[in-house]
Coordinates of C-alpha atoms in Angstrom, one line a residue:
Chain A
M1 CA 0.0 -0.3 -0.3
K2 CA 3.0 2.5 1.0
Q3 CA 4.5 1.6 -2.7
M4 CA 1.4 3.0 -4.2
F5 CA 1.0 6.0 -2.5
Y6 CA 4.4 7.0 -3.5
L7 CA 3.8 5.5 -7.3
L8 CA 0.8 7.8 -7.0
I9 CA 2.6 10.6 -5.9
F10 CA 5.4 10.2 -8.5
L11 CA 2.0 10.1 -11.0
I12 CA 1.2 13.4 -10.0
S13 CA 4.1 15.0 -10.2
T14 CA 5.0 13.8 -13.5
I15 CA 2.2 14.9 -14.8
A16 CA 1.4 18.8 -12.9
T17 CA 5.5 19.2 -14.0
S18 CA 5.0 17.8 -17.8
A19 CA 2.1 20.7 -18.5
C20 CA 2.1 23.0 -21.3
V21 CA 0.5 26.5 -22.5
D22 CA -1.4 27.1 -25.7
L23 CA -0.9 30.6 -26.9
T24 CA -3.2 33.5 -28.0
D25 CA -2.5 36.4 -30.2
G26 CA -1.1 39.3 -29.2
S27 CA -0.4 37.7 -25.4
L28 CA 2.0 39.5 -23.3
I29 CA 4.3 37.0 -22.1
T30 CA 5.3 37.6 -18.1
Q31 CA 6.8 34.5 -16.5
S32 CA 8.8 30.9 -18.0
I33 CA 6.4 29.3 -20.2
L34 CA 6.8 26.1 -21.9
L35 CA 4.1 25.8 -25.7
C36 CA 2.4 23.2 -26.5
S37 CA 4.1 21.4 -29.6
N38 CA 0.9 23.0 -31.9
T39 CA 1.1 25.7 -34.4
Y40 CA -0.7 29.1 -34.0
D41 CA -1.9 31.1 -36.2
I42 CA -1.5 34.4 -34.6
P43 CA -0.9 37.5 -36.7
N44 CA -0.6 40.3 -34.1
G45 CA 2.7 38.6 -33.0
I46 CA 3.7 37.8 -28.9
F47 CA 5.6 40.3 -26.8
I48 CA 7.7 39.9 -23.6
K49 CA 8.6 42.7 -21.9
T50 CA 10.0 41.1 -18.2
S51 CA 13.1 40.0 -17.3
N52 CA 15.0 36.6 -16.2
I53 CA 12.0 34.8 -18.2
E54 CA 12.4 31.5 -20.7
L55 CA 9.8 31.0 -23.6
D56 CA 10.5 27.5 -24.4
C57 CA 8.1 26.6 -28.0
N58 CA 8.7 22.8 -27.9
T59 CA 8.9 23.5 -31.5
A60 CA 5.7 25.1 -31.9
I61 CA 4.6 26.9 -35.2
L62 CA 3.8 30.4 -34.6
R63 CA 2.8 31.5 -38.0
G64 CA 1.7 35.3 -38.9
V65 CA -0.2 36.0 -42.1
N66 CA 0.8 38.0 -45.4
G67 CA 4.2 38.7 -44.4
Q68 CA 2.9 41.0 -41.7
G69 CA 3.4 41.8 -38.1
T70 CA 6.5 41.0 -35.5
G71 CA 6.1 37.1 -34.4
I72 CA 8.2 37.5 -31.2
R73 CA 8.5 41.1 -29.5
V74 CA 10.8 41.4 -27.0
E75 CA 10.8 45.2 -25.2
D76 CA 13.4 47.0 -22.6
A77 CA 14.0 42.9 -21.1
D78 CA 17.1 41.5 -19.7
N79 CA 18.1 37.6 -19.5
V80 CA 15.0 36.4 -21.8
T81 CA 16.0 33.2 -23.6
L82 CA 14.3 32.1 -26.0
R83 CA 14.3 27.9 -28.0
N84 CA 12.5 25.5 -30.2
C85 CA 10.2 28.3 -31.8
H86 CA 9.5 28.0 -35.7
I87 CA 8.3 31.6 -36.9
L88 CA 6.9 31.7 -40.5
T89 CA 5.6 34.8 -42.6
F90 CA 5.4 37.8 -40.8
D91 CA 7.2 41.0 -41.6
Q92 CA 10.0 40.5 -38.7
G93 CA 10.1 37.0 -37.2
L94 CA 12.0 38.3 -33.8
L95 CA 12.8 41.9 -32.6
F96 CA 14.8 42.6 -29.5
K97 CA 14.2 46.2 -28.8
N98 CA 16.5 47.3 -25.8
V99 CA 16.7 43.7 -24.7
T100 CA 19.9 42.7 -22.9
N101 CA 22.1 39.6 -22.3
S102 CA 19.5 37.1 -23.8
L103 CA 19.6 33.8 -25.5
V104 CA 18.6 32.7 -29.2
E105 CA 18.6 29.6 -29.9
D106 CA 17.1 26.5 -32.1
N107 CA 14.8 28.1 -33.7
G108 CA 13.8 28.6 -37.5
F109 CA 13.0 31.0 -39.3
L110 CA 11.0 31.0 -42.6
K111 CA 9.7 32.8 -44.9
N112 CA 9.7 36.3 -42.9
R113 CA 11.3 39.7 -44.4
I114 CA 14.0 40.2 -41.8
G115 CA 14.6 36.6 -39.3
I116 CA 16.0 38.3 -36.4
R117 CA 16.2 42.2 -35.9
L118 CA 18.1 43.9 -33.5
L119 CA 17.3 47.2 -32.3
E120 CA 19.6 49.0 -29.4
S121 CA 20.9 45.4 -27.5
Y122 CA 23.5 44.6 -26.5
E123 CA 25.3 41.0 -25.6
N124 CA 22.5 38.6 -26.7
T125 CA 23.8 35.6 -28.1
I126 CA 21.6 34.1 -31.6
R127 CA 23.0 30.6 -32.3
E128 CA 22.1 27.4 -34.0
N129 CA 18.7 29.6 -35.5
N130 CA 18.0 28.4 -38.8
D131 CA 16.9 31.2 -41.4
K132 CA 15.1 31.2 -44.7
S133 CA 14.2 34.2 -44.8
H134 CA 13.1 36.6 -48.1
Q135 CA 15.4 39.7 -47.5
L136 CA 17.9 39.7 -44.4
A137 CA 18.5 36.9 -42.5
V138 CA 19.5 39.6 -39.3
S139 CA 19.6 43.1 -39.2
A140 CA 21.5 44.8 -36.4
V141 CA 20.6 49.2 -35.7
S142 CA 22.4 50.5 -33.0
S143 CA 23.6 46.6 -31.5
K144 CA 26.8 46.1 -30.1
F145 CA 28.0 42.9 -28.7
N146 CA 25.8 40.2 -30.0
I147 CA 26.9 37.1 -30.7
V148 CA 25.3 35.7 -34.4
M149 CA 25.8 32.8 -35.1
L150 CA 23.3 30.8 -37.3
G151 CA 23.0 27.2 -38.4
N152 CA 22.2 27.5 -41.8
K153 CA 24.5 30.3 -43.6
N154 CA 27.3 32.9 -42.4
I155 CA 26.7 37.1 -42.1
D156 CA 29.1 39.0 -43.6
R157 CA 27.5 42.5 -43.4
A158 CA 28.4 45.9 -41.8
F159 CA 27.5 45.1 -38.1
C160 CA 29.5 42.2 -37.8
E161 CA 31.8 45.0 -36.7
V162 CA 30.5 46.0 -33.9
N163 CA 29.1 42.6 -33.2
A164 CA 30.7 38.6 -33.6
C165 CA 29.3 37.0 -36.4
N166 CA 29.9 33.4 -37.9
R167 CA 32.3 33.1 -34.7
L168 CA 33.1 33.8 -31.1
R169 CA 35.7 36.1 -30.7
D170 CA 36.7 38.9 -27.6
M171 CA 35.0 41.8 -27.7
Q172 CA 36.0 44.8 -25.3
V173 CA 32.5 45.2 -23.9
C174 CA 34.4 48.0 -21.7
E175 CA 34.7 50.5 -24.7
S176 CA 34.4 54.4 -23.1
G177 CA 32.5 56.8 -25.0
D178 CA 29.8 54.7 -26.5
F179 CA 26.7 55.2 -24.4
Y180 CA 26.4 51.9 -23.3
C181 CA 27.3 50.2 -19.7
S182 CA 28.0 46.3 -19.5
R183 CA 26.9 44.9 -16.3
R184 CA 30.6 43.6 -16.1
C185 CA 32.0 46.9 -16.7
S186 CA 32.9 49.4 -13.9
P187 CA 33.9 52.6 -13.8
A188 CA 36.9 52.0 -13.8
S189 CA 36.9 50.1 -16.8
D190 CA 34.3 51.8 -18.5
S191 CA 33.8 55.7 -18.4
D192 CA 30.0 55.3 -19.4
C193 CA 29.3 53.8 -16.2
G194 CA 29.8 56.8 -14.5
T195 CA 33.0 57.7 -12.0
V196 CA 34.1 56.4 -9.2
E197 CA 33.5 58.1 -6.7
N198 CA 30.3 59.2 -7.5
E199 CA 29.0 55.0 -9.1
T200 CA 25.1 54.9 -8.1
G201 CA 23.9 58.4 -9.2
A202 CA 26.2 58.1 -12.7
M203 CA 24.3 55.0 -13.5
E204 CA 21.0 56.0 -12.9
E205 CA 21.8 58.8 -14.8
F206 CA 22.8 56.4 -17.4
A207 CA 19.7 54.7 -17.4
Q208 CA 17.9 57.3 -18.5
T209 CA 20.4 58.8 -21.2
P210 CA 19.0 57.3 -24.7
I211 CA 21.6 55.1 -27.0
A212 CA 23.1 56.9 -29.4
T213 CA 22.3 55.7 -33.1
A214 CA 25.3 56.0 -34.1
L215 CA 27.1 53.3 -32.6
V216 CA 26.6 51.4 -35.3
S217 CA 29.4 52.7 -37.0
K218 CA 32.0 52.1 -34.3
E219 CA 34.2 49.4 -34.9
V220 CA 35.4 47.2 -31.5
Q221 CA 39.3 45.9 -31.1
S222 CA 39.2 42.6 -31.3
S223 CA 43.0 42.0 -29.4
A224 CA 44.4 39.9 -26.9
S225 CA 44.7 42.3 -24.8
V226 CA 40.9 42.0 -23.6
S227 CA 40.0 42.3 -20.4
Q228 CA 36.5 40.6 -20.2
N229 CA 35.8 37.6 -21.9
T230 CA 32.6 36.6 -23.8
Q231 CA 30.8 33.6 -22.4
I232 CA 27.2 32.1 -23.9
P233 CA 25.4 30.6 -21.6
P234 CA 25.5 27.0 -22.0
S235 CA 22.9 25.0 -23.5
K236 CA 20.3 23.2 -22.2
K237 CA 20.2 20.2 -24.2
R238 CA 21.5 16.8 -23.4
T239 CA 22.3 14.3 -25.8
I240 CA 23.8 10.7 -25.3
P241 CA 25.8 9.3 -28.0
L242 CA 24.6 6.3 -30.0
P243 CA 27.1 4.0 -29.1
I244 CA 26.1 4.9 -25.5
K245 CA 22.6 4.0 -25.5
I246 CA 23.5 1.2 -27.6
I247 CA 25.6 0.0 -24.5
I248 CA 23.2 1.4 -22.3
Y249 CA 19.8 -1.3 -23.3
V250 CA 23.0 -4.2 -24.2
V251 CA 23.2 -3.8 -20.0
A252 CA 19.9 -3.5 -19.3
Y253 CA 18.7 -6.5 -21.3
A254 CA 21.5 -8.2 -19.6
I255 CA 20.5 -7.8 -16.1
G256 CA 17.5 -8.4 -17.0
L257 CA 18.4 -11.3 -18.2
V258 CA 19.7 -12.5 -15.1
I259 CA 16.9 -11.6 -12.8
V260 CA 15.1 -14.3 -14.8
K261 CA 17.3 -16.2 -14.9
K262 CA 17.6 -16.3 -11.1
K263 CA 13.7 -16.7 -10.7
Chain B
M1 CA 22.5 -29.6 -24.1
K2 CA 20.2 -27.5 -22.1
E3 CA 17.4 -26.3 -24.0
V4 CA 16.9 -22.4 -24.8
N5 CA 13.3 -21.4 -23.6
W6 CA 12.9 -18.4 -25.9
K7 CA 10.6 -16.6 -23.3
D8 CA 13.8 -16.4 -20.9
L9 CA 15.6 -14.8 -23.6
A10 CA 12.3 -12.5 -24.6
M11 CA 10.8 -11.6 -20.9
P12 CA 14.4 -8.7 -20.4
L13 CA 13.0 -7.3 -23.0
A14 CA 10.3 -5.9 -21.6
I15 CA 12.8 -3.2 -19.9
I16 CA 13.7 -2.0 -23.0
P17 CA 10.9 1.1 -23.0
Y18 CA 11.3 2.1 -19.7
V19 CA 15.1 2.8 -20.7
F20 CA 14.0 4.3 -23.6
F21 CA 11.8 6.9 -21.2
G22 CA 15.2 7.2 -18.8
I23 CA 17.5 8.2 -21.6
Y24 CA 14.2 10.1 -23.4
L25 CA 13.6 12.0 -19.9
F26 CA 17.9 12.7 -19.9
E27 CA 17.6 14.1 -22.7
N28 CA 14.3 16.3 -22.8
G29 CA 13.4 16.5 -19.6
L30 CA 9.6 16.6 -18.7
N31 CA 7.2 17.2 -21.3
L32 CA 3.9 16.2 -22.2
V33 CA 5.4 13.2 -24.4
A34 CA 7.7 12.2 -21.7
G35 CA 4.6 12.5 -18.7
M36 CA 2.6 10.1 -21.5
L37 CA 5.1 7.8 -21.7
G38 CA 5.8 7.8 -18.1
F39 CA 2.0 7.3 -17.3
V40 CA 1.5 4.8 -19.3
L41 CA 5.0 2.9 -18.3
L42 CA 3.9 3.1 -14.5
C43 CA 0.1 1.7 -15.5
I44 CA 2.0 -1.3 -17.0
A45 CA 4.3 -1.7 -13.8
I46 CA 1.4 -1.0 -11.7
G47 CA -1.0 -4.1 -14.2
V48 CA 2.2 -6.6 -13.3
A49 CA 2.9 -5.8 -9.8
V50 CA -0.1 -6.8 -9.3
M51 CA -0.6 -10.2 -11.5
V52 CA 2.4 -11.2 -10.1
R53 CA 1.3 -11.1 -7.0
G54 CA -1.8 -11.8 -7.6

């Protein structure tokens, strides 16, 4: 009876934690969610304005109408993760506006005019995404220190001068005079973070400063003497190599065989 | 020579779905498919346990 009780607890917890969410058009995502693996027709897209959340589309398809609108619009947020989404037939598949330190991985962008668009966004990592857009795979305006690595093509555009395209490279995040203060920088290493004497006040003042649009023309020095190295958050996906899987199966069968023989 | 009983060889194959479930759970984490698969396997396990105990 006691064993049955434990089994029941396991069953309930399994079902409870595996729940997924269905999407509605124009919805605002305010917490981490796992979408149900369906096709969603959402001409108005979805919105994210909350920091520190994860949207796992679970291979769901987000579909626009006649190439209009934006699929996923992320605005004024930090540390947002988007993965396993298939975004089709929008004007812009994904729009990052004033977004920092976020991760976009394992997504597919198909038949959009622009796959991913970055506006005033910094230190984001875009990797292992496949793109088949009509006009541009990635567009970046006033955005720096992003890592852009698509899974199916290389990018060779002007913004690659201030962002890392196709491969990792060291970027001098703590660059004075670019109106951007990374959280990895201090007033001592980046004058944009304020002065050493009045750090808190200067940071508050900086937060209200509009980011200059001329940033895109500035080149980041990728010298070996960089003080900060770019770090990519680890991928969540875990895989077991096929030979190991086969060994596991064989060992499990052998154990079963021994048990049956003993009985 | 001792005769090979095919049941002795076939019975351990029942463990294969559970191994598959374990590997799937490890690779993909908890999701709807894992939940459904876990539920089905659990039902089978309970059914077999009840039958064996009799």
